[in-house]
Amino acid sequence: MQLQNVSADVYVDYSFNSIIAATNNVYIADKGCFNSKITAGGNIYINGIIRGGEVNAKGNILVKEAGSETGSKTILQTSSGKIKIFNKIYDGVVVYINNRLLKITGTMGPVIFSNDDGEQVQIKYL
């Protein structure tokens, strides 16, 4: 409770069955996240993959690859930012932006999800 007003980042190489929380940004530097719950008051940067689990940021979420070919339940949620996928996002991933829901129904290449108009989630292919 005493640290709520302190800006703090978290840096890890990877996470497996973990809970990670930061008042500012979270950086996953290497392999990625597996069945983890990650919460950030700022942005989340995942230089690898997110397979299973939930990612929740107030800012942007930038990730190399999300979900899996086997359909492991993966949730990406931001309250005010964008979600940028640099490589692939698989069928079954759930995207929430500003309380708007989008269920991914097929594998997509590099893509940005946003909610600039406040109505529906927009998809922009890179």
PDB file of N, CA, C and O in Angstrom, residues 26-91:
ATOM      1  N   VAL A  26       6.306  -3.280 -17.553  1.00  0.00           N
ATOM      2  CA  VAL A  26       6.833  -4.634 -17.403  1.00  0.00           C
ATOM      3  C   VAL A  26       7.576  -4.984 -18.685  1.00  0.00           C
ATOM      4  O   VAL A  26       7.054  -4.796 -19.787  1.00  0.00           O
ATOM      5  N   TYR A  27       8.803  -5.499 -18.541  1.00  0.00           N
ATOM      6  CA  TYR A  27       9.639  -5.903 -19.663  1.00  0.00           C
ATOM      7  C   TYR A  27       9.964  -7.387 -19.536  1.00  0.00           C
ATOM      8  O   TYR A  27      10.574  -7.805 -18.553  1.00  0.00           O
ATOM      9  N   ILE A  28       9.541  -8.178 -20.520  1.00  0.00           N
ATOM     10  CA  ILE A  28       9.904  -9.586 -20.586  1.00  0.00           C
ATOM     11  C   ILE A  28      10.922  -9.676 -21.722  1.00  0.00           C
ATOM     12  O   ILE A  28      10.560  -9.548 -22.895  1.00  0.00           O
ATOM     13  N   ALA A  29      12.186  -9.895 -21.398  1.00  0.00           N
ATOM     14  CA  ALA A  29      13.269  -9.668 -22.339  1.00  0.00           C
ATOM     15  C   ALA A  29      13.594 -10.814 -23.281  1.00  0.00           C
ATOM     16  O   ALA A  29      14.127 -10.584 -24.353  1.00  0.00           O
ATOM     17  N   ASP A  30      13.280 -12.047 -22.904  1.00  0.00           N
ATOM     18  CA  ASP A  30      13.831 -13.141 -23.696  1.00  0.00           C
ATOM     19  C   ASP A  30      12.762 -14.079 -24.239  1.00  0.00           C
ATOM     20  O   ASP A  30      12.096 -13.768 -25.207  1.00  0.00           O
ATOM     21  N   LYS A  31      12.559 -15.204 -23.605  1.00  0.00           N
ATOM     22  CA  LYS A  31      11.711 -16.266 -24.142  1.00  0.00           C
ATOM     23  C   LYS A  31      10.229 -15.914 -24.180  1.00  0.00           C
ATOM     24  O   LYS A  31       9.516 -16.312 -25.075  1.00  0.00           O
ATOM     25  N   GLY A  32       9.735 -15.226 -23.178  1.00  0.00           N
ATOM     26  CA  GLY A  32       8.335 -14.856 -23.143  1.00  0.00           C
ATOM     27  C   GLY A  32       7.647 -15.304 -21.874  1.00  0.00           C
ATOM     28  O   GLY A  32       8.280 -15.501 -20.847  1.00  0.00           O
ATOM     29  N   CYS A  33       6.328 -15.483 -21.964  1.00  0.00           N
ATOM     30  CA  CYS A  33       5.491 -15.792 -20.802  1.00  0.00           C
ATOM     31  C   CYS A  33       4.639 -16.996 -21.095  1.00  0.00           C
ATOM     32  O   CYS A  33       4.039 -17.095 -22.162  1.00  0.00           O
ATOM     33  N   PHE A  34       4.506 -17.857 -20.108  1.00  0.00           N
ATOM     34  CA  PHE A  34       3.699 -19.056 -20.242  1.00  0.00           C
ATOM     35  C   PHE A  34       2.782 -19.146 -19.029  1.00  0.00           C
ATOM     36  O   PHE A  34       3.253 -19.185 -17.890  1.00  0.00           O
ATOM     37  N   ASN A  35       1.473 -19.140 -19.269  1.00  0.00           N
ATOM     38  CA  ASN A  35       0.474 -19.270 -18.202  1.00  0.00           C
ATOM     39  C   ASN A  35       0.740 -18.317 -17.036  1.00  0.00           C
ATOM     40  O   ASN A  35       0.721 -18.719 -15.881  1.00  0.00           O
ATOM     41  N   SER A  36       0.983 -17.070 -17.351  1.00  0.00           N
ATOM     42  CA  SER A  36       1.283 -16.066 -16.333  1.00  0.00           C
ATOM     43  C   SER A  36       0.250 -14.955 -16.362  1.00  0.00           C
ATOM     44  O   SER A  36      -0.407 -14.722 -17.375  1.00  0.00           O
ATOM     45  N   LYS A  37       0.141 -14.267 -15.236  1.00  0.00           N
ATOM     46  CA  LYS A  37      -0.727 -13.095 -15.148  1.00  0.00           C
ATOM     47  C   LYS A  37       0.176 -11.888 -14.929  1.00  0.00           C
ATOM     48  O   LYS A  37       0.899 -11.817 -13.938  1.00  0.00           O
ATOM     49  N   ILE A  38       0.103 -10.935 -15.873  1.00  0.00           N
ATOM     50  CA  ILE A  38       0.974  -9.759 -15.829  1.00  0.00           C
ATOM     51  C   ILE A  38       0.109  -8.510 -15.824  1.00  0.00           C
ATOM     52  O   ILE A  38      -0.770  -8.348 -16.667  1.00  0.00           O
ATOM     53  N   THR A  39       0.379  -7.623 -14.876  1.00  0.00           N
ATOM     54  CA  THR A  39      -0.371  -6.380 -14.748  1.00  0.00           C
ATOM     55  C   THR A  39       0.615  -5.217 -14.692  1.00  0.00           C
ATOM     56  O   THR A  39       1.604  -5.279 -13.964  1.00  0.00           O
ATOM     57  N   ALA A  40       0.324  -4.149 -15.450  1.00  0.00           N
ATOM     58  CA  ALA A  40       1.205  -2.983 -15.464  1.00  0.00           C
ATOM     59  C   ALA A  40       0.382  -1.703 -15.449  1.00  0.00           C
ATOM     60  O   ALA A  40      -0.628  -1.599 -16.140  1.00  0.00           O
ATOM     61  N   GLY A  41       0.851  -0.725 -14.688  1.00  0.00           N
ATOM     62  CA  GLY A  41       0.233   0.591 -14.686  1.00  0.00           C
ATOM     63  C   GLY A  41       0.628   1.393 -15.909  1.00  0.00           C
ATOM     64  O   GLY A  41       0.037   2.424 -16.213  1.00  0.00           O
ATOM     65  N   GLY A  42       1.630   0.920 -16.632  1.00  0.00           N
ATOM     66  CA  GLY A  42       2.092   1.553 -17.867  1.00  0.00           C
ATOM     67  C   GLY A  42       1.983   0.579 -19.023  1.00  0.00           C
ATOM     68  O   GLY A  42       0.930   0.009 -19.270  1.00  0.00           O
ATOM     69  N   ASN A  43       3.114   0.347 -19.697  1.00  0.00           N
ATOM     70  CA  ASN A  43       3.164  -0.527 -20.870  1.00  0.00           C
ATOM     71  C   ASN A  43       3.709  -1.908 -20.514  1.00  0.00           C
ATOM     72  O   ASN A  43       4.401  -2.060 -19.512  1.00  0.00           O
ATOM     73  N   ILE A  44       3.432  -2.873 -21.404  1.00  0.00           N
ATOM     74  CA  ILE A  44       4.005  -4.207 -21.276  1.00  0.00           C
ATOM     75  C   ILE A  44       4.731  -4.523 -22.575  1.00  0.00           C
ATOM     76  O   ILE A  44       4.161  -4.408 -23.660  1.00  0.00           O
ATOM     77  N   TYR A  45       6.008  -4.908 -22.449  1.00  0.00           N
ATOM     78  CA  TYR A  45       6.849  -5.256 -23.585  1.00  0.00           C
ATOM     79  C   TYR A  45       7.264  -6.714 -23.447  1.00  0.00           C
ATOM     80  O   TYR A  45       7.947  -7.071 -22.491  1.00  0.00           O
ATOM     81  N   ILE A  46       6.852  -7.552 -24.399  1.00  0.00           N
ATOM     82  CA  ILE A  46       7.209  -8.966 -24.366  1.00  0.00           C
ATOM     83  C   ILE A  46       7.995  -9.260 -25.638  1.00  0.00           C
ATOM     84  O   ILE A  46       7.435  -9.287 -26.734  1.00  0.00           O
ATOM     85  N   ASN A  47       9.297  -9.472 -25.478  1.00  0.00           N
ATOM     86  CA  ASN A  47      10.176  -9.679 -26.623  1.00  0.00           C
ATOM     87  C   ASN A  47      10.051 -11.091 -27.202  1.00  0.00           C
ATOM     88  O   ASN A  47      10.657 -11.384 -28.208  1.00  0.00           O
ATOM     89  N   GLY A  48       9.275 -11.938 -26.576  1.00  0.00           N
ATOM     90  CA  GLY A  48       9.074 -13.301 -27.053  1.00  0.00           C
ATOM     91  C   GLY A  48       7.595 -13.569 -27.249  1.00  0.00           C
ATOM     92  O   GLY A  48       6.888 -12.802 -27.880  1.00  0.00           O
ATOM     93  N   ILE A  49       7.135 -14.662 -26.632  1.00  0.00           N
ATOM     94  CA  ILE A  49       5.756 -15.096 -26.815  1.00  0.00           C
ATOM     95  C   ILE A  49       4.975 -15.010 -25.520  1.00  0.00           C
ATOM     96  O   ILE A  49       5.546 -15.017 -24.440  1.00  0.00           O
ATOM     97  N   ILE A  50       3.663 -14.896 -25.653  1.00  0.00           N
ATOM     98  CA  ILE A  50       2.742 -15.054 -24.520  1.00  0.00           C
ATOM     99  C   ILE A  50       1.836 -16.217 -24.901  1.00  0.00           C
ATOM    100  O   ILE A  50       1.146 -16.166 -25.918  1.00  0.00           O
ATOM    101  N   ARG A  51       1.906 -17.278 -24.112  1.00  0.00           N
ATOM    102  CA  ARG A  51       1.076 -18.461 -24.354  1.00  0.00           C
ATOM    103  C   ARG A  51       0.351 -18.796 -23.076  1.00  0.00           C
ATOM    104  O   ARG A  51       0.964 -19.150 -22.066  1.00  0.00           O
ATOM    105  N   GLY A  52      -0.945 -18.646 -23.112  1.00  0.00           N
ATOM    106  CA  GLY A  52      -1.744 -18.887 -21.921  1.00  0.00           C
ATOM    107  C   GLY A  52      -1.581 -17.735 -20.955  1.00  0.00           C
ATOM    108  O   GLY A  52      -0.596 -17.009 -20.974  1.00  0.00           O
ATOM    109  N   GLY A  53      -2.581 -17.506 -20.131  1.00  0.00           N
ATOM    110  CA  GLY A  53      -2.495 -16.450 -19.138  1.00  0.00           C
ATOM    111  C   GLY A  53      -3.158 -15.170 -19.589  1.00  0.00           C
ATOM    112  O   GLY A  53      -3.903 -15.125 -20.567  1.00  0.00           O
ATOM    113  N   GLU A  54      -2.833 -14.122 -18.842  1.00  0.00           N
ATOM    114  CA  GLU A  54      -3.497 -12.837 -19.041  1.00  0.00           C
ATOM    115  C   GLU A  54      -2.494 -11.706 -18.893  1.00  0.00           C
ATOM    116  O   GLU A  54      -1.670 -11.710 -17.986  1.00  0.00           O
ATOM    117  N   VAL A  55      -2.599 -10.733 -19.791  1.00  0.00           N
ATOM    118  CA  VAL A  55      -1.761  -9.539 -19.761  1.00  0.00           C
ATOM    119  C   VAL A  55      -2.697  -8.340 -19.680  1.00  0.00           C
ATOM    120  O   VAL A  55      -3.602  -8.206 -20.504  1.00  0.00           O
ATOM    121  N   ASN A  56      -2.492  -7.479 -18.688  1.00  0.00           N
ATOM    122  CA  ASN A  56      -3.375  -6.331 -18.478  1.00  0.00           C
ATOM    123  C   ASN A  56      -2.526  -5.085 -18.252  1.00  0.00           C
ATOM    124  O   ASN A  56      -1.764  -5.022 -17.285  1.00  0.00           O
ATOM    125  N   ALA A  57      -2.669  -4.099 -19.142  1.00  0.00           N
ATOM    126  CA  ALA A  57      -1.892  -2.862 -19.047  1.00  0.00           C
ATOM    127  C   ALA A  57      -2.813  -1.655 -19.157  1.00  0.00           C
ATOM    128  O   ALA A  57      -3.822  -1.699 -19.843  1.00  0.00           O
ATOM    129  N   LYS A  58      -2.425  -0.579 -18.492  1.00  0.00           N
ATOM    130  CA  LYS A  58      -3.136   0.689 -18.703  1.00  0.00           C
ATOM    131  C   LYS A  58      -2.666   1.333 -19.991  1.00  0.00           C
ATOM    132  O   LYS A  58      -3.392   2.069 -20.625  1.00  0.00           O
ATOM    133  N   GLY A  59      -1.439   1.058 -20.392  1.00  0.00           N
ATOM    134  CA  GLY A  59      -0.872   1.608 -21.624  1.00  0.00           C
ATOM    135  C   GLY A  59      -0.863   0.594 -22.745  1.00  0.00           C
ATOM    136  O   GLY A  59      -1.779  -0.219 -22.872  1.00  0.00           O
ATOM    137  N   ASN A  60       0.190   0.614 -23.535  1.00  0.00           N
ATOM    138  CA  ASN A  60       0.316  -0.258 -24.702  1.00  0.00           C
ATOM    139  C   ASN A  60       0.836  -1.642 -24.328  1.00  0.00           C
ATOM    140  O   ASN A  60       1.543  -1.801 -23.337  1.00  0.00           O
ATOM    141  N   ILE A  61       0.510  -2.612 -25.183  1.00  0.00           N
ATOM    142  CA  ILE A  61       1.057  -3.959 -25.067  1.00  0.00           C
ATOM    143  C   ILE A  61       1.758  -4.248 -26.381  1.00  0.00           C
ATOM    144  O   ILE A  61       1.143  -4.191 -27.448  1.00  0.00           O
ATOM    145  N   LEU A  62       3.056  -4.548 -26.312  1.00  0.00           N
ATOM    146  CA  LEU A  62       3.839  -4.881 -27.499  1.00  0.00           C
ATOM    147  C   LEU A  62       4.393  -6.280 -27.297  1.00  0.00           C
ATOM    148  O   LEU A  62       5.093  -6.533 -26.318  1.00  0.00           O
ATOM    149  N   VAL A  63       4.066  -7.184 -28.215  1.00  0.00           N
ATOM    150  CA  VAL A  63       4.450  -8.584 -28.056  1.00  0.00           C
ATOM    151  C   VAL A  63       4.825  -9.180 -29.404  1.00  0.00           C
ATOM    152  O   VAL A  63       4.249  -8.816 -30.434  1.00  0.00           O
ATOM    153  N   LYS A  64       5.797 -10.081 -29.401  1.00  0.00           N
ATOM    154  CA  LYS A  64       6.233 -10.711 -30.640  1.00  0.00           C
ATOM    155  C   LYS A  64       5.200 -11.708 -31.149  1.00  0.00           C
ATOM    156  O   LYS A  64       4.849 -11.707 -32.319  1.00  0.00           O
ATOM    157  N   GLU A  65       4.679 -12.577 -30.254  1.00  0.00           N
ATOM    158  CA  GLU A  65       3.734 -13.611 -30.658  1.00  0.00           C
ATOM    159  C   GLU A  65       2.768 -13.894 -29.516  1.00  0.00           C
ATOM    160  O   GLU A  65       3.194 -13.973 -28.366  1.00  0.00           O
ATOM    161  N   ALA A  66       1.484 -14.063 -29.828  1.00  0.00           N
ATOM    162  CA  ALA A  66       0.469 -14.290 -28.798  1.00  0.00           C
ATOM    163  C   ALA A  66      -0.374 -15.513 -29.117  1.00  0.00           C
ATOM    164  O   ALA A  66      -0.809 -15.690 -30.245  1.00  0.00           O
ATOM    165  N   GLY A  67      -0.604 -16.344 -28.086  1.00  0.00           N
ATOM    166  CA  GLY A  67      -1.423 -17.537 -28.246  1.00  0.00           C
ATOM    167  C   GLY A  67      -0.602 -18.717 -28.712  1.00  0.00           C
ATOM    168  O   GLY A  67       0.625 -18.714 -28.655  1.00  0.00           O
ATOM    169  N   SER A  68      -1.305 -19.763 -29.180  1.00  0.00           N
ATOM    170  CA  SER A  68      -0.617 -20.955 -29.669  1.00  0.00           C
ATOM    171  C   SER A  68      -1.486 -21.673 -30.684  1.00  0.00           C
ATOM    172  O   SER A  68      -2.693 -21.451 -30.768  1.00  0.00           O
ATOM    173  N   GLU A  69      -0.884 -22.549 -31.444  1.00  0.00           N
ATOM    174  CA  GLU A  69      -1.618 -23.325 -32.433  1.00  0.00           C
ATOM    175  C   GLU A  69      -2.626 -24.255 -31.772  1.00  0.00           C
ATOM    176  O   GLU A  69      -3.607 -24.639 -32.383  1.00  0.00           O
ATOM    177  N   THR A  70      -2.387 -24.623 -30.511  1.00  0.00           N
ATOM    178  CA  THR A  70      -3.298 -25.513 -29.798  1.00  0.00           C
ATOM    179  C   THR A  70      -4.415 -24.758 -29.091  1.00  0.00           C
ATOM    180  O   THR A  70      -5.261 -25.370 -28.452  1.00  0.00           O
ATOM    181  N   GLY A  71      -4.432 -23.449 -29.181  1.00  0.00           N
ATOM    182  CA  GLY A  71      -5.533 -22.649 -28.648  1.00  0.00           C
ATOM    183  C   GLY A  71      -5.501 -22.407 -27.153  1.00  0.00           C
ATOM    184  O   GLY A  71      -6.552 -22.275 -26.535  1.00  0.00           O
ATOM    185  N   SER A  72      -4.325 -22.327 -26.552  1.00  0.00           N
ATOM    186  CA  SER A  72      -4.257 -22.051 -25.113  1.00  0.00           C
ATOM    187  C   SER A  72      -4.882 -20.683 -24.827  1.00  0.00           C
ATOM    188  O   SER A  72      -4.665 -19.720 -25.555  1.00  0.00           O
ATOM    189  N   LYS A  73      -5.682 -20.609 -23.768  1.00  0.00           N
ATOM    190  CA  LYS A  73      -6.429 -19.393 -23.457  1.00  0.00           C
ATOM    191  C   LYS A  73      -5.473 -18.255 -23.110  1.00  0.00           C
ATOM    192  O   LYS A  73      -4.766 -18.299 -22.105  1.00  0.00           O
ATOM    193  N   THR A  74      -5.469 -17.234 -23.950  1.00  0.00           N
ATOM    194  CA  THR A  74      -4.586 -16.083 -23.780  1.00  0.00           C
ATOM    195  C   THR A  74      -5.430 -14.826 -23.895  1.00  0.00           C
ATOM    196  O   THR A  74      -6.189 -14.668 -24.853  1.00  0.00           O
ATOM    197  N   ILE A  75      -5.282 -13.918 -22.928  1.00  0.00           N
ATOM    198  CA  ILE A  75      -6.055 -12.672 -22.897  1.00  0.00           C
ATOM    199  C   ILE A  75      -5.091 -11.494 -22.886  1.00  0.00           C
ATOM    200  O   ILE A  75      -4.182 -11.438 -22.057  1.00  0.00           O
ATOM    201  N   LEU A  76      -5.310 -10.556 -23.802  1.00  0.00           N
ATOM    202  CA  LEU A  76      -4.551  -9.302 -23.860  1.00  0.00           C
ATOM    203  C   LEU A  76      -5.530  -8.170 -23.615  1.00  0.00           C
ATOM    204  O   LEU A  76      -6.502  -8.030 -24.347  1.00  0.00           O
ATOM    205  N   GLN A  77      -5.258  -7.347 -22.604  1.00  0.00           N
ATOM    206  CA  GLN A  77      -6.209  -6.295 -22.242  1.00  0.00           C
ATOM    207  C   GLN A  77      -5.470  -5.003 -21.922  1.00  0.00           C
ATOM    208  O   GLN A  77      -4.509  -4.984 -21.158  1.00  0.00           O
ATOM    209  N   THR A  78      -5.955  -3.906 -22.529  1.00  0.00           N
ATOM    210  CA  THR A  78      -5.454  -2.578 -22.206  1.00  0.00           C
ATOM    211  C   THR A  78      -6.638  -1.643 -22.033  1.00  0.00           C
ATOM    212  O   THR A  78      -7.628  -1.744 -22.746  1.00  0.00           O
ATOM    213  N   SER A  79      -6.513  -0.730 -21.080  1.00  0.00           N
ATOM    214  CA  SER A  79      -7.631   0.185 -20.829  1.00  0.00           C
ATOM    215  C   SER A  79      -7.559   1.440 -21.684  1.00  0.00           C
ATOM    216  O   SER A  79      -8.571   2.097 -21.907  1.00  0.00           O
ATOM    217  N   SER A  80      -6.372   1.790 -22.186  1.00  0.00           N
ATOM    218  CA  SER A  80      -6.310   3.026 -22.960  1.00  0.00           C
ATOM    219  C   SER A  80      -5.287   3.001 -24.094  1.00  0.00           C
ATOM    220  O   SER A  80      -5.182   3.970 -24.826  1.00  0.00           O
ATOM    221  N   GLY A  81      -4.562   1.924 -24.238  1.00  0.00           N
ATOM    222  CA  GLY A  81      -3.500   1.894 -25.234  1.00  0.00           C
ATOM    223  C   GLY A  81      -3.840   1.088 -26.464  1.00  0.00           C
ATOM    224  O   GLY A  81      -5.007   0.874 -26.798  1.00  0.00           O
ATOM    225  N   LYS A  82      -2.790   0.631 -27.133  1.00  0.00           N
ATOM    226  CA  LYS A  82      -2.905  -0.202 -28.321  1.00  0.00           C
ATOM    227  C   LYS A  82      -2.209  -1.523 -28.044  1.00  0.00           C
ATOM    228  O   LYS A  82      -1.384  -1.620 -27.145  1.00  0.00           O
ATOM    229  N   ILE A  83      -2.529  -2.519 -28.835  1.00  0.00           N
ATOM    230  CA  ILE A  83      -1.867  -3.812 -28.749  1.00  0.00           C
ATOM    231  C   ILE A  83      -1.189  -4.053 -30.093  1.00  0.00           C
ATOM    232  O   ILE A  83      -1.842  -4.057 -31.137  1.00  0.00           O
ATOM    233  N   LYS A  84       0.130  -4.230 -30.052  1.00  0.00           N
ATOM    234  CA  LYS A  84       0.892  -4.426 -31.285  1.00  0.00           C
ATOM    235  C   LYS A  84       1.526  -5.814 -31.257  1.00  0.00           C
ATOM    236  O   LYS A  84       2.255  -6.149 -30.334  1.00  0.00           O
ATOM    237  N   ILE A  85       1.222  -6.599 -32.287  1.00  0.00           N
ATOM    238  CA  ILE A  85       1.764  -7.945 -32.442  1.00  0.00           C
ATOM    239  C   ILE A  85       2.780  -7.891 -33.583  1.00  0.00           C
ATOM    240  O   ILE A  85       2.426  -7.578 -34.722  1.00  0.00           O
ATOM    241  N   PHE A  86       4.045  -8.207 -33.301  1.00  0.00           N
ATOM    242  CA  PHE A  86       5.100  -8.080 -34.304  1.00  0.00           C
ATOM    243  C   PHE A  86       5.212  -9.279 -35.236  1.00  0.00           C
ATOM    244  O   PHE A  86       5.711  -9.163 -36.341  1.00  0.00           O
ATOM    245  N   ASN A  87       4.767 -10.463 -34.781  1.00  0.00           N
ATOM    246  CA  ASN A  87       4.919 -11.653 -35.593  1.00  0.00           C
ATOM    247  C   ASN A  87       3.568 -12.301 -35.885  1.00  0.00           C
ATOM    248  O   ASN A  87       3.037 -12.155 -36.968  1.00  0.00           O
ATOM    249  N   LYS A  88       2.992 -13.028 -34.897  1.00  0.00           N
ATOM    250  CA  LYS A  88       1.726 -13.734 -35.099  1.00  0.00           C
ATOM    251  C   LYS A  88       0.844 -13.639 -33.867  1.00  0.00           C
ATOM    252  O   LYS A  88       1.324 -13.587 -32.742  1.00  0.00           O
ATOM    253  N   ILE A  89      -0.456 -13.681 -34.132  1.00  0.00           N
ATOM    254  CA  ILE A  89      -1.450 -13.860 -33.088  1.00  0.00           C
ATOM    255  C   ILE A  89      -2.349 -15.005 -33.557  1.00  0.00           C
ATOM    256  O   ILE A  89      -2.778 -15.026 -34.709  1.00  0.00           O
ATOM    257  N   TYR A  90      -2.569 -15.959 -32.664  1.00  0.00           N
ATOM    258  CA  TYR A  90      -3.256 -17.191 -33.041  1.00  0.00           C
ATOM    259  C   TYR A  90      -4.743 -17.159 -32.710  1.00  0.00           C
ATOM    260  O   TYR A  90      -5.194 -16.407 -31.845  1.00  0.00           O
ATOM    261  N   ASP A  91      -5.462 -18.055 -33.366  1.00  0.00           N
ATOM    262  CA  ASP A  91      -6.872 -18.288 -33.124  1.00  0.00           C
ATOM    263  C   ASP A  91      -7.100 -18.573 -31.637  1.00  0.00           C
ATOM    264  O   ASP A  91      -6.335 -19.305 -31.014  1.00  0.00           O
TER     265      ASP A  91
END
